[in-house]
PDB file of C-alpha atoms and ligand atoms in Angstrom:
ATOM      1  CA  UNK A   1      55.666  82.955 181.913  1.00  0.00           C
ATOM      2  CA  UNK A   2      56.128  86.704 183.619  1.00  0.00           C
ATOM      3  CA  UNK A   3      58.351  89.168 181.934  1.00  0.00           C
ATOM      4  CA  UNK A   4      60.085  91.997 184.296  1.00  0.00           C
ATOM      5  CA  UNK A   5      58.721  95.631 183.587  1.00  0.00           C
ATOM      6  CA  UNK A   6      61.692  98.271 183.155  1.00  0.00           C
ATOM      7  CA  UNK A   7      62.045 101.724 183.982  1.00  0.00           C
ATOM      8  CA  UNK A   8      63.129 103.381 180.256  1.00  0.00           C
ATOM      9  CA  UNK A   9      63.965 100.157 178.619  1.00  0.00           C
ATOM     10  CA  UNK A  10      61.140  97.638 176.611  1.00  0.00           C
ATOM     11  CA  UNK A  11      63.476  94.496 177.104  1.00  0.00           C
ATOM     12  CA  UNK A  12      61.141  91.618 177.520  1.00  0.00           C
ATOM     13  CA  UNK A  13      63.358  89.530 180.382  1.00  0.00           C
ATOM     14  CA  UNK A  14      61.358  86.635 181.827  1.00  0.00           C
ATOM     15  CA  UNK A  15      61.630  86.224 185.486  1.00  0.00           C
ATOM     16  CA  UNK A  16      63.824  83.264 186.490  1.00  0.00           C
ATOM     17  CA  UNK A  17      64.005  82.551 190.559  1.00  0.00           C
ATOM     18  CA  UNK A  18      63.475  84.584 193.056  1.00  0.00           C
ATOM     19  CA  UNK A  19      65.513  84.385 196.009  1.00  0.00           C
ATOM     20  CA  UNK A  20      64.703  86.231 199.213  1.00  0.00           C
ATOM     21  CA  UNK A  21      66.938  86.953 202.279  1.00  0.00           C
ATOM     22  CA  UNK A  22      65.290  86.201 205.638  1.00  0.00           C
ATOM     23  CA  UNK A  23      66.225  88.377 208.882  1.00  0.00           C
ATOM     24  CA  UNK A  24      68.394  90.914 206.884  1.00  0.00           C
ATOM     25  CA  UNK A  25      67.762  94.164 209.632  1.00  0.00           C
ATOM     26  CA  UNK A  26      68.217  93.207 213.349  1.00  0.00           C
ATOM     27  CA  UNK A  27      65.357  95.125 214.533  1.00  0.00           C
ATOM     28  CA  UNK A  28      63.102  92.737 212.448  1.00  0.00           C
ATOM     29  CA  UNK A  29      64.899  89.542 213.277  1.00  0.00           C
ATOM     30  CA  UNK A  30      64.347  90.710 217.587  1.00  0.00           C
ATOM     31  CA  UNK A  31      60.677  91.487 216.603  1.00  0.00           C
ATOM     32  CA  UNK A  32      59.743  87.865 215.489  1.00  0.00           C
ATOM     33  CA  UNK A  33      62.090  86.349 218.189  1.00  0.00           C
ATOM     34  CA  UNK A  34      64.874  85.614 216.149  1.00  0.00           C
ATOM     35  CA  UNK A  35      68.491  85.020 216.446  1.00  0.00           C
ATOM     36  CA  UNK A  36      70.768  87.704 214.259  1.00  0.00           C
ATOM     37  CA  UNK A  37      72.307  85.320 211.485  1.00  0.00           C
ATOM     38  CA  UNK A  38      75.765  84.686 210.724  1.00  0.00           C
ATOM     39  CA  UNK A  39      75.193  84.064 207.013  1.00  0.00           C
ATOM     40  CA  UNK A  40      72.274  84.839 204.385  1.00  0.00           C
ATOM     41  CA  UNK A  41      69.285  82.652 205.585  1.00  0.00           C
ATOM     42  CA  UNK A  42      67.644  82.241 201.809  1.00  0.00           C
ATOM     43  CA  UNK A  43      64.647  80.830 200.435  1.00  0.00           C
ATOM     44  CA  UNK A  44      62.820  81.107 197.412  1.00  0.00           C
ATOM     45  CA  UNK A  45      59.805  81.665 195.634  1.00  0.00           C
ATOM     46  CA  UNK A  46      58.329  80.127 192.119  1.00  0.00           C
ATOM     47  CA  UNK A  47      57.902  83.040 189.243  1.00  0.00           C
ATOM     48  CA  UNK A  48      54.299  82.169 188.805  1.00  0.00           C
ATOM     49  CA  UNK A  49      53.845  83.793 192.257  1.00  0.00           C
ATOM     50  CA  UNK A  50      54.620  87.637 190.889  1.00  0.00           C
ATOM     51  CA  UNK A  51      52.262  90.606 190.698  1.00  0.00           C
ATOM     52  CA  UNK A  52      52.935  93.559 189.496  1.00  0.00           C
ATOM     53  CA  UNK A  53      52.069  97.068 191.888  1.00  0.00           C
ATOM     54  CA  UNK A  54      48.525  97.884 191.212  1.00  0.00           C
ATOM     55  CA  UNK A  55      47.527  94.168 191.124  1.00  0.00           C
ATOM     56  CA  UNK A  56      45.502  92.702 194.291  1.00  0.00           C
ATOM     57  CA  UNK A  57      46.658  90.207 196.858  1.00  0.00           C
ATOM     58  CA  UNK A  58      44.336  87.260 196.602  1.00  0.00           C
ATOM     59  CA  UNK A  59      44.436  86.604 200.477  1.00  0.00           C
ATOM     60  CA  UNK A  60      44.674  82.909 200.789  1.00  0.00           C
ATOM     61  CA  UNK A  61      41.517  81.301 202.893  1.00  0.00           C
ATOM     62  CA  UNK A  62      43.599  78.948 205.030  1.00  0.00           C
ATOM     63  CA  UNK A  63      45.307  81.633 206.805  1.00  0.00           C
ATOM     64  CA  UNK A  64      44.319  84.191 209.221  1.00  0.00           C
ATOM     65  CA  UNK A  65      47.621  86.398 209.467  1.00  0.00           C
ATOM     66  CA  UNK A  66      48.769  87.710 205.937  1.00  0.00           C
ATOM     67  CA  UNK A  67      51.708  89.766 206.489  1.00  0.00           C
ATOM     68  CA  UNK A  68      53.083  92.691 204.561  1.00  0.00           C
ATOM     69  CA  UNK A  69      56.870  92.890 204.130  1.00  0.00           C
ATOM     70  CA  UNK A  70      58.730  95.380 202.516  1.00  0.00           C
ATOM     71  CA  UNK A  71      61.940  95.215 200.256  1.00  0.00           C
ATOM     72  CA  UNK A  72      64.517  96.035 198.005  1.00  0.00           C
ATOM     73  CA  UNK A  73      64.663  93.875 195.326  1.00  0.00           C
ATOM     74  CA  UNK A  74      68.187  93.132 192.856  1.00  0.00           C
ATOM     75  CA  UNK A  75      67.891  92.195 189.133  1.00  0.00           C
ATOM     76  CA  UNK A  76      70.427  89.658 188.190  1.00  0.00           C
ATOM     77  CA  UNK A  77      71.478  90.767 184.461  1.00  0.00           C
ATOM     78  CA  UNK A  78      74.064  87.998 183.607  1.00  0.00           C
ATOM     79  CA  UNK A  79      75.154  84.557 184.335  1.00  0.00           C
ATOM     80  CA  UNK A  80      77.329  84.263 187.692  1.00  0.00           C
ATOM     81  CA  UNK A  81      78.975  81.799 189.872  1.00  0.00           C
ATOM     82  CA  UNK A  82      81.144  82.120 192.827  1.00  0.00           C
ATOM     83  CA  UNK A  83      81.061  85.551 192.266  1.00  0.00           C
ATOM     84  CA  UNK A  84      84.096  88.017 193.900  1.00  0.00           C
ATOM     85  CA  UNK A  85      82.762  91.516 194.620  1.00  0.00           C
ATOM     86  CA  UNK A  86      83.272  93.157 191.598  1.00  0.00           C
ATOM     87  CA  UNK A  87      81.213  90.607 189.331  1.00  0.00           C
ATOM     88  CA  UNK A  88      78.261  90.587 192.362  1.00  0.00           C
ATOM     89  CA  UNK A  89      78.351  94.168 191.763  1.00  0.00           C
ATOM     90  CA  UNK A  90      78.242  94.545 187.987  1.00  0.00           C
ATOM     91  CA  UNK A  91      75.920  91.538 187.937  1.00  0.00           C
ATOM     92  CA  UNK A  92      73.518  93.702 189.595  1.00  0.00           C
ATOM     93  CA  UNK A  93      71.583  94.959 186.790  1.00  0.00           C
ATOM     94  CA  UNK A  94      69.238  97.613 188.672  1.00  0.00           C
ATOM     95  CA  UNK A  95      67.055  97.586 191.673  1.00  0.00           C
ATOM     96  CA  UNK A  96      63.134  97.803 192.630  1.00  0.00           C
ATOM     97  CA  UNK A  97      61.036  97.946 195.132  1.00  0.00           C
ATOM     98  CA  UNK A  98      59.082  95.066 196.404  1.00  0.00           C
ATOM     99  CA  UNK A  99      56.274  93.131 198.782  1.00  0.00           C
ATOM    100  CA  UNK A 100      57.205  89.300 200.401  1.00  0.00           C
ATOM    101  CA  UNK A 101      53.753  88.644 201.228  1.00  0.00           C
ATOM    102  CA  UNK A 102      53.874  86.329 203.808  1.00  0.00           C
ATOM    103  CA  UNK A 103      51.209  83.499 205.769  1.00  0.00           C
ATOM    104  CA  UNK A 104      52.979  84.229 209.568  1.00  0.00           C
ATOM    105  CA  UNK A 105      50.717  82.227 211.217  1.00  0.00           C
ATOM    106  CA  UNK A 106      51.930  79.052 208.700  1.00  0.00           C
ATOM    107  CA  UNK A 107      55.597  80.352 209.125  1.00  0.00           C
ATOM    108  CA  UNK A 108      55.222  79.699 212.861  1.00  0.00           C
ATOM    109  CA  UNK A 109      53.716  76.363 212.646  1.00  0.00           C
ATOM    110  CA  UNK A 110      56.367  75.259 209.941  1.00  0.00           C
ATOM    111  CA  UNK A 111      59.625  76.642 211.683  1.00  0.00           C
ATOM    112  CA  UNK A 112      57.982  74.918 215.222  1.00  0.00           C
ATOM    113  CA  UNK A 113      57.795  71.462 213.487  1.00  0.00           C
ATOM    114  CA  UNK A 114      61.238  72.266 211.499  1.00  0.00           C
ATOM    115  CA  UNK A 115      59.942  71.756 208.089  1.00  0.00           C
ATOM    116  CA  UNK A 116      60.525  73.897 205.180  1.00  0.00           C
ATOM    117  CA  UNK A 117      58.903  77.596 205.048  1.00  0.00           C
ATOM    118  CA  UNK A 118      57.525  76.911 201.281  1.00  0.00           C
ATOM    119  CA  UNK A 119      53.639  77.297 201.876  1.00  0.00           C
ATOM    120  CA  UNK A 120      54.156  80.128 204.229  1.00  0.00           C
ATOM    121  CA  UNK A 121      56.155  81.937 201.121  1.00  0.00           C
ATOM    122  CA  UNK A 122      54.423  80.693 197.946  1.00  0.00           C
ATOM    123  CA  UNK A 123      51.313  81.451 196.952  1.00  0.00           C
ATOM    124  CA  UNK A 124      49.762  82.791 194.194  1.00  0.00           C
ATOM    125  CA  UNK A 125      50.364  86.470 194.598  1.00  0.00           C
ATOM    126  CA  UNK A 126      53.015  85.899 196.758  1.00  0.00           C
ATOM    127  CA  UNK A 127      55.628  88.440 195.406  1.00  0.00           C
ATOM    128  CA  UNK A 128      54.299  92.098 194.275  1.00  0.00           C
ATOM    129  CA  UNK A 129      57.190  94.229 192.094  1.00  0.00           C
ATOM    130  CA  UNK A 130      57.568  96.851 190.865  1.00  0.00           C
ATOM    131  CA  UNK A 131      59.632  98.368 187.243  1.00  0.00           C
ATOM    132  CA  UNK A 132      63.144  98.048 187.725  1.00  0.00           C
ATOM    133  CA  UNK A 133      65.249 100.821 188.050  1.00  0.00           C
ATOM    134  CA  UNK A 134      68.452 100.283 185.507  1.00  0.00           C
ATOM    135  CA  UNK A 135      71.800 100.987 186.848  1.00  0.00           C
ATOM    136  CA  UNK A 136      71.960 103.541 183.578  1.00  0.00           C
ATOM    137  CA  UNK A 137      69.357 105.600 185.393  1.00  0.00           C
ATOM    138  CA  UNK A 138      69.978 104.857 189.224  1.00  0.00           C
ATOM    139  CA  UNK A 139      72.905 103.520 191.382  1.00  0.00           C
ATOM    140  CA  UNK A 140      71.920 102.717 194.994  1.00  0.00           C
ATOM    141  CA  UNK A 141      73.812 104.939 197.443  1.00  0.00           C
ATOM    142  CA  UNK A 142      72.836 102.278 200.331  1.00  0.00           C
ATOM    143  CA  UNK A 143      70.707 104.227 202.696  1.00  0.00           C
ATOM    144  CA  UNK A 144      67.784 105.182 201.029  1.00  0.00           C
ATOM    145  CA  UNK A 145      64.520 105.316 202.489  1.00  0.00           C
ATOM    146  CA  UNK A 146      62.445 102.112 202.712  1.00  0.00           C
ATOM    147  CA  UNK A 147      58.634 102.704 203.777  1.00  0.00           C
ATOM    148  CA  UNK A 148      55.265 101.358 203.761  1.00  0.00           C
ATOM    149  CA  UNK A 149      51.806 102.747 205.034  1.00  0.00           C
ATOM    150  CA  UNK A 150      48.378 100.311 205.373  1.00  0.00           C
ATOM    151  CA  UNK A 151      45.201 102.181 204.870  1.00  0.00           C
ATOM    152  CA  UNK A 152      47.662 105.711 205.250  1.00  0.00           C
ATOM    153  CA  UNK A 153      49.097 104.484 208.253  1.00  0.00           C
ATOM    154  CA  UNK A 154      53.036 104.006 208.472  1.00  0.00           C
ATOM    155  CA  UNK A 155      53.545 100.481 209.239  1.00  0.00           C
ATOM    156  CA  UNK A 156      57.434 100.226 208.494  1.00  0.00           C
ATOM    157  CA  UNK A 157      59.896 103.031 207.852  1.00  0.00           C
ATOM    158  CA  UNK A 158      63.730 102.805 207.559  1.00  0.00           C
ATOM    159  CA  UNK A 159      66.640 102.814 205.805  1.00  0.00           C
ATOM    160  CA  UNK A 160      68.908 100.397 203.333  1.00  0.00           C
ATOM    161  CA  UNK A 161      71.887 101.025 205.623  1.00  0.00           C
ATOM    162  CA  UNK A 162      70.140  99.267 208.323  1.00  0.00           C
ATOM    163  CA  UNK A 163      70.610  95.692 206.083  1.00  0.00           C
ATOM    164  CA  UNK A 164      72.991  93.217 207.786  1.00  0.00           C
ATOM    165  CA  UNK A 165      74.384  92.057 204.143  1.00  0.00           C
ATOM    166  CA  UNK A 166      74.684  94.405 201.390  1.00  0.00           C
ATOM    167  CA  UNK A 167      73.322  93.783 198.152  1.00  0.00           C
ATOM    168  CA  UNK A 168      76.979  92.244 197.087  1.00  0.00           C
ATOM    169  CA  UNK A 169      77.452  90.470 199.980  1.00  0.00           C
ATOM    170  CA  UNK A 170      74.412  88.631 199.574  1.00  0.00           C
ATOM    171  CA  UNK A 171      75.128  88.337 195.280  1.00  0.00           C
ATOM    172  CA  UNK A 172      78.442  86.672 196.591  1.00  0.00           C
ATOM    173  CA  UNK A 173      76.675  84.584 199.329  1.00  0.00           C
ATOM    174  CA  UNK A 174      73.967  83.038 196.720  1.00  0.00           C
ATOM    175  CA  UNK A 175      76.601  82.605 193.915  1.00  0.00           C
ATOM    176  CA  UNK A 176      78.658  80.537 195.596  1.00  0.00           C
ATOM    177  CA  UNK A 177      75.776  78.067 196.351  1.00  0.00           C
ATOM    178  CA  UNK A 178      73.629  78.131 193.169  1.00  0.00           C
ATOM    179  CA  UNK A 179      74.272  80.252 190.082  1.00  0.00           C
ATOM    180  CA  UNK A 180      72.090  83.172 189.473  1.00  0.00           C
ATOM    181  CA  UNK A 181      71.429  83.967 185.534  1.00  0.00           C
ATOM    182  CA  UNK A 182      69.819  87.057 184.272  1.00  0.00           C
ATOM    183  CA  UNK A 183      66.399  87.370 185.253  1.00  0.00           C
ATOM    184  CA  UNK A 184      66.504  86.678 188.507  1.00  0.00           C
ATOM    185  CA  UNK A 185      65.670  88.451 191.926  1.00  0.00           C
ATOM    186  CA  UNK A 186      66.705  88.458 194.741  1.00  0.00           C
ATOM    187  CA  UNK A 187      64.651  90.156 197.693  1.00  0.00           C
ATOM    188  CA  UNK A 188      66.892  91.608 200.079  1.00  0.00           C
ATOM    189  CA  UNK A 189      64.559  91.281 203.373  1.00  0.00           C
ATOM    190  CA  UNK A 190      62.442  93.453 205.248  1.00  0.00           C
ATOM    191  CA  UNK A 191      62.888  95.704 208.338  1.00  0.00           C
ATOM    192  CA  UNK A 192      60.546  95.792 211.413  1.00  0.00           C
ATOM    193  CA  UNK A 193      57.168  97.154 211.771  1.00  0.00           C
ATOM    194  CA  UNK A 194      55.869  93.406 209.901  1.00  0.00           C
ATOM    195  CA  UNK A 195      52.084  93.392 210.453  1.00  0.00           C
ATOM    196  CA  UNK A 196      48.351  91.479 209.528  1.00  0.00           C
ATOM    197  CA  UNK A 197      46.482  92.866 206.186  1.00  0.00           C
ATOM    198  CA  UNK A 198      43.239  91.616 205.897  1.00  0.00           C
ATOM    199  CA  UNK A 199      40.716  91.866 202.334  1.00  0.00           C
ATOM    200  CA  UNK A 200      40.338  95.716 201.821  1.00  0.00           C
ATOM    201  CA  UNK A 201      43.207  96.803 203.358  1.00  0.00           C
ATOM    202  CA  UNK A 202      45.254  99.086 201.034  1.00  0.00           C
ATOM    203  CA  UNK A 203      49.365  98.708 200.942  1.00  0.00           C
ATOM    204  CA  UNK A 204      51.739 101.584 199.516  1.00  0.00           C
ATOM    205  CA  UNK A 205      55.635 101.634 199.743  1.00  0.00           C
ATOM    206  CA  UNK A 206      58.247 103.306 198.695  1.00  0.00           C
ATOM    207  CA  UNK A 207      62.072 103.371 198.238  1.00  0.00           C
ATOM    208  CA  UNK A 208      63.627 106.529 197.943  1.00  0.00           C
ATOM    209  CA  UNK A 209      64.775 107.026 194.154  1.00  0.00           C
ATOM    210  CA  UNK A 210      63.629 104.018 193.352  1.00  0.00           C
ATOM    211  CA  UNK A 211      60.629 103.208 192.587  1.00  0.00           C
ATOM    212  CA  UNK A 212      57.169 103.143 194.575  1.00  0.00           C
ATOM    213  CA  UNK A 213      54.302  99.809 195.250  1.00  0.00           C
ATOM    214  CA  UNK A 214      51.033  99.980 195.802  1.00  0.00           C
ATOM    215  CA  UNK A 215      47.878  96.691 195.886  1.00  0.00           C
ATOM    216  CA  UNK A 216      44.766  95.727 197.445  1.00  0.00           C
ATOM    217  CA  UNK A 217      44.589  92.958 199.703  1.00  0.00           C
ATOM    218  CA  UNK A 218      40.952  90.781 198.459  1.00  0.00           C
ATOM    219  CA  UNK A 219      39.665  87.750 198.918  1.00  0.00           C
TER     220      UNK A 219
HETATM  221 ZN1  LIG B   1      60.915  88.867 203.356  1.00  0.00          ZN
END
């Protein structure tokens, strides 16, 4: 089992699902060809596939474009269904920064044949995160920086105001299908500037206030 690290707080919280939000800023969706969507496209991704910043990528050997992706990620600290916006916003616990590694060149073989996305998401080492950022500490503004550099070299850099659904928006959206119980993330999707990491590469990111990533892609 993985526990969440906190930011000013030894809680030990296991980590329940993790949901991530697909094509959440337009300039990403146009970049991999993609239509702008009218709801939340979600997916998700086991715990078991979480590293924490500092921790390699174990690039997997039956892919040959690992891609980075940058994002904010929600802690879910209650129990919520069907959620209105004030109990998406208070169940948003606090916020952290953090890496949807992804196997593109699967993802593009998948979505041609129209079959699920699941080995292009999950792998082991999959999802790297950060310490959460407590609401008691930190409330988003909504337009904070969101960055990351390969080897030194800016690869994405942007801002949360760019996202298509808000945080609550998408707490509402996922509510109302499944229920989301403390413990659980949600990654909020990645703006442009995607791109190939290959063994040795070094990743950093950042979100403004928030907290900052950093892991070495081996084999
Ligand atoms: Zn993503």
């Amino acid at each position: 089992m993985k526990y969440l690290k906190f930011k000013n707080s030894n809680e030990q919280v296991p980590i329940g699902k993790i949901v991530c939000v697909g094509r959440n800023y337009a300039e990403h969706a146009k970049e991999l060809g993609n239509e702008i969507p009218e709801f939340p496209l979600i997916f998700l991704k086991p715990a078991s596939n979480v590293i924490f910043s500092g921790e390699d990528v174990i690039h997997p050997n039956y892919s040959n474009d690992l891609h980075h992706e940058v994002e904010l990620v929600l802690y879910i600290d209650r129990e919520i269904k069907n959620a209105d916006n004030k109990s998406a916003e208070d169940a948003i616990g606090g916020y952290t920064i953090g890496l949807d590694m992804t196997l593109r060149d699967l993802q593009f073989e998948l979505k041609k044949k129209g079959e699920p996305w699941t080995l292009a998401k999950c792998f082991d080492t999959a999802a790297v995160l950060s310490e959460v950022v407590l609401k008691s500490d930190y409330i988003l503004k909504g337009d904070e920086n969101i960055s990351l550099t390969v080897n030194g070299n800016t690869r994405q850099n942007s801002d949360l105001s760019k996202m298509i659904f808000t945080p609550v928006e998408i707490v509402k959206y996922i509510s109302a299908k499944m229920k989301l119980e403390k413990g659980d993330l949600i990654f909020t999707g990645t703006p442009e500037g995607v791109g190939r990491v290959v063994p040795g590469d070094r990743i950093s990111g950042s979100i403004e206030n928030i907290a900052k990533i950093s892991t070495q892609i081996s084999k």
